[in-house]
Each structure stands twice: as C-alpha cells, then as structure tokens.
C-alpha cells in the first residue's frame, strides 16, 4: 500500500489530479469573487452609466488592506491621490471604500449632502461605548442630543470652569518637577480629570479611583480585537463597561433624587425634556456621559503631547510663547487673581501654535461615513453601503492650502485658512462639540508649563506611534526641571 502512494506513476497521476482540482478551485474563486463586481456593474448601468471612482480594489476579499498596514498610511493615501485624483476607490478589511480628499468634496459628504452619508462604526465599538450615544445616531434623536451636548460645551458654558481646570493643572504640574514623566500618560490623566469635571460639574473625588480603574479596562478593550472569550481584553472591557454603567446609574439616581439636577453635562441631560415633556432615560444619559468622556480624553491628550514635542523642538518658538504667557502672568499677579477665560482670548501666538499643532498632528486622519443609498457624487457612482472616508490629513498636508506642509509654522495661521481646508474638529452635523474645551485645556496647561518649567525629551526615539491616534514615539518621555527666571 505504501509503495502505491510513492510509485512514480501514481505520484504524477496524483499531481495531475491536484492540478485539476486547483484549476477548478481557481476558476470558482475568480467566478465568485467577480460576482459582486458584475452585480455592481449591472446596478451601475442602471445608474445613468456613471463610472465608479478610479482606483484599485486590490485582491478579492483582502483588498488593499495589507498595503495599508505595511505602507506608511500617509504615503498610502497620497500615492493613490496622485495617481487617481481627489476621489478614489479602494477596499479595506473587506469593505469597499471611497476616499475623498478635496475641500469641496468633503464638504458635500459632511455638510451639504450629509443625509446621504451616515456615520458608521464597528458594532463592537457601539456595544462598548453604548448604543444610545450621540455618535451612532442620525435625525431627531441626534439633533436633540447635539443641542444638549453643545449647550454644555459652548464658551458661555465652559468659561466658568477655567479656575477648576487651572486647579487640576496646578496640582499635577509640580509632581513632574525634577523627574522623568511619560507625557502622553500624564496628559491622559489631565484630560480624564477635566472630562469628569465637565461631565459631572465637579471632580467626584469619592468615586474617581473606581471610575478610572474601570475606564482603563474599557479603553484597553476598545483598542483590541473584538474577541469575546474569557481572559481577552475585549471580555474584560465589556465587564468593565457593565460596572461603569452601574456606577453612573447610581450617580444619576442620586441626582434625580435630589432637588437640584446639578452641573456639568449630566445636569443638562437630566433637565432635558422633549416637546412631549419626556425626559431622557437612564441608559441614554449613561451612554452619552461615557461617550463624551471617550471623545474628550484620548484626543485632547494626544494633541497636548504633540504640543510639547513641537515646542521642545522649536526653542525660539517656546521662548516667544513664554514671553506671551509672561505678559498674562504679570497682569494676573498684579490683579492678584487666577487665570480667566478672557486671559485665554489674549494669547494670539499660543493660539496659532495650537492651530498648527492640530494641523500637523492631524490626530483624526479621516472619519468614516457610509452611503445610505446609491449616490451620484462628483461625476461618479457610489453604491449604497460603500464606506466614504473624508481624508482630513490629506487636506492638512496639501501644499495648495498649506505651503511647505511638513514645516511646523504657526505664522501661517496669521491669515485664516481657506474655507473647508482646516478640519481638525470635522465639519457639519457631526462636527466636534468639544473643540473649545479641548483648546481651553491647552491654553491653561501651556500658561503654567511655559512660565514655570522646561522639559527635555529623553530616550532620543523619534517617530510616530499609533495608540490608536498618532503620538510621538513612546508617548514622549520628558525630563522636567524648573525654569530659571529670565532664562532663555
Ligand atoms: C483635540 C481634541 C479633539 C479632537 C481633535 C476632536 C475631533 C473630533 C472630530 C474630527 C469629530 C467629528 C467626527 C466625525 O465627523 O465623524 C468629533 C466629534 C465629536 N467630539 Fe471631538 N475632538 C476633540 C475633543 C473633544 C472633546 C474635549 C469633547 C468633549 C466634549 C469631544 C466630543 C465629541 C463628540 C461628542 C463628538 C460627536 C459629535 C456628533 O456625532 O455629533 N471632542 N471630534
């Protein structure tokens, strides 16, 4: 028997059989992989014969995923943009996508025809943040929530929190003194405290440690593979999410039971009634509190980390910002008071440094939308269900709008950017409601940091790490020392 399998004749016969099988398999794969394409072509003929956008869909099923993950994401997008133009198609993780990178086309997706492109997230993210959070909705529920969240983060609403934010800064900055700290981790602590302050109207000292612990587990799972098996970060995160929900519901119940609804976003959500005088439910409130903390925390921490990196690398700029902040400090000391909202409006150079950081770091390189129906778009046909990705980073790095885009140059913001070319906070119905709070956190921190300390990057590692937002390699470890008076 064994000889039969190994005799030369039967070996070649087997080889022939194998070849035949492979051939059949190959034909089947090609046939089935082309089926959806043929179907699309047919639908596309129905659709006034507009072409699909140019570009390559890569291999069947895997598309261009491997290329995106092995190439630098910036060059992945810019190479294709050069080859195909501002609107091109590709396929990532099994999803056909259209990338959009001109200001006009992005405005169409996010603003003028936003109803045709809904935001889209993996279901695992939705389960983790909470399905009733603002991000996952459209229409009346979304606009009702948006008004409430915006009301809570308008300049008029947050100007009163400058002093509380300053207290947070004044508490943690001295702990950096004469030591090495990881900038990203420290900024995460800062932005988390501010997010809790904005969500609840005060610092929640009692519950804070428990909430922080649960939140950390949630965050780890959020950035991991969604495998719901015992011991996986995802499973642990789902457990933490449940416990966080219980903690928040207890806090909500306590506030509902008291005569005052209290401050912060929670106060506004508790007091909200629709036209039929219905209140938001506990789960709607909890999902949105968790959602806003999520949106507020990592984003702002990543930008703050870049701010410290750029100011470290540009000593002249650091000294110029310090001079501006020294001027504010002098007037504050003279009046014997703390920093105010109005002070933060008198920081033009610092403001331009923040804008240039938001552009250069472009921590949200793009966002996701999905075509809700077959759409005619910029002379192309986008089939229903295709993802549409406005590429913010491509616009921020386009030399037509930002000459020498690789250069960190805050003076470019002495002239306001052209409409729809500066989109760190998005645009349209889903634009960021927290932009003013994020910038306020940066002003307050820079005021105290530049006037009292100096920092040196340690480790010498240059480069970018994705956690998931792009941040300087290793989270930017820095050594902090007190600033010598009159030292340049
Ligand atoms: C520098 C920090 C931040 C950046 C770069 C940023 C960026 C963005 C962007 C680009 C969007 C739009 C996403 C899209 O259109 O799909 C967005 C949405 C959002 N952001 Fe921010 N954000 C930051 C900080 C914050 C803060 C501090 C808050 C807290 C209030 C916040 C709350 C939100 C919420 C709730 C949404 C969803 C809005 C909606 O769906 O209508 N963000 N953010």
CSV table of C-alpha atoms in Angstrom, one decimal, residues 319 326 451-454 481-488:
chain,number,residue,atom,x,y,z
A,319,UNK,CA,10.6,81.4,24.2
A,326,UNK,CA,4.7,86.0,31.0
A,451,UNK,CA,6.2,80.1,32.6
A,452,UNK,CA,7.4,77.7,35.3
A,453,UNK,CA,9.2,74.7,33.7
A,454,UNK,CA,11.5,73.5,30.9
A,481,UNK,CA,13.1,71.0,35.5
A,482,UNK,CA,12.0,74.4,37.0
A,483,UNK,CA,12.5,77.3,34.6
A,484,UNK,CA,15.2,79.6,35.8
A,485,UNK,CA,13.9,83.2,35.9
A,486,UNK,CA,14.9,85.3,32.9
A,487,UNK,CA,16.4,82.2,31.3
A,488,UNK,CA,16.0,81.9,27.5
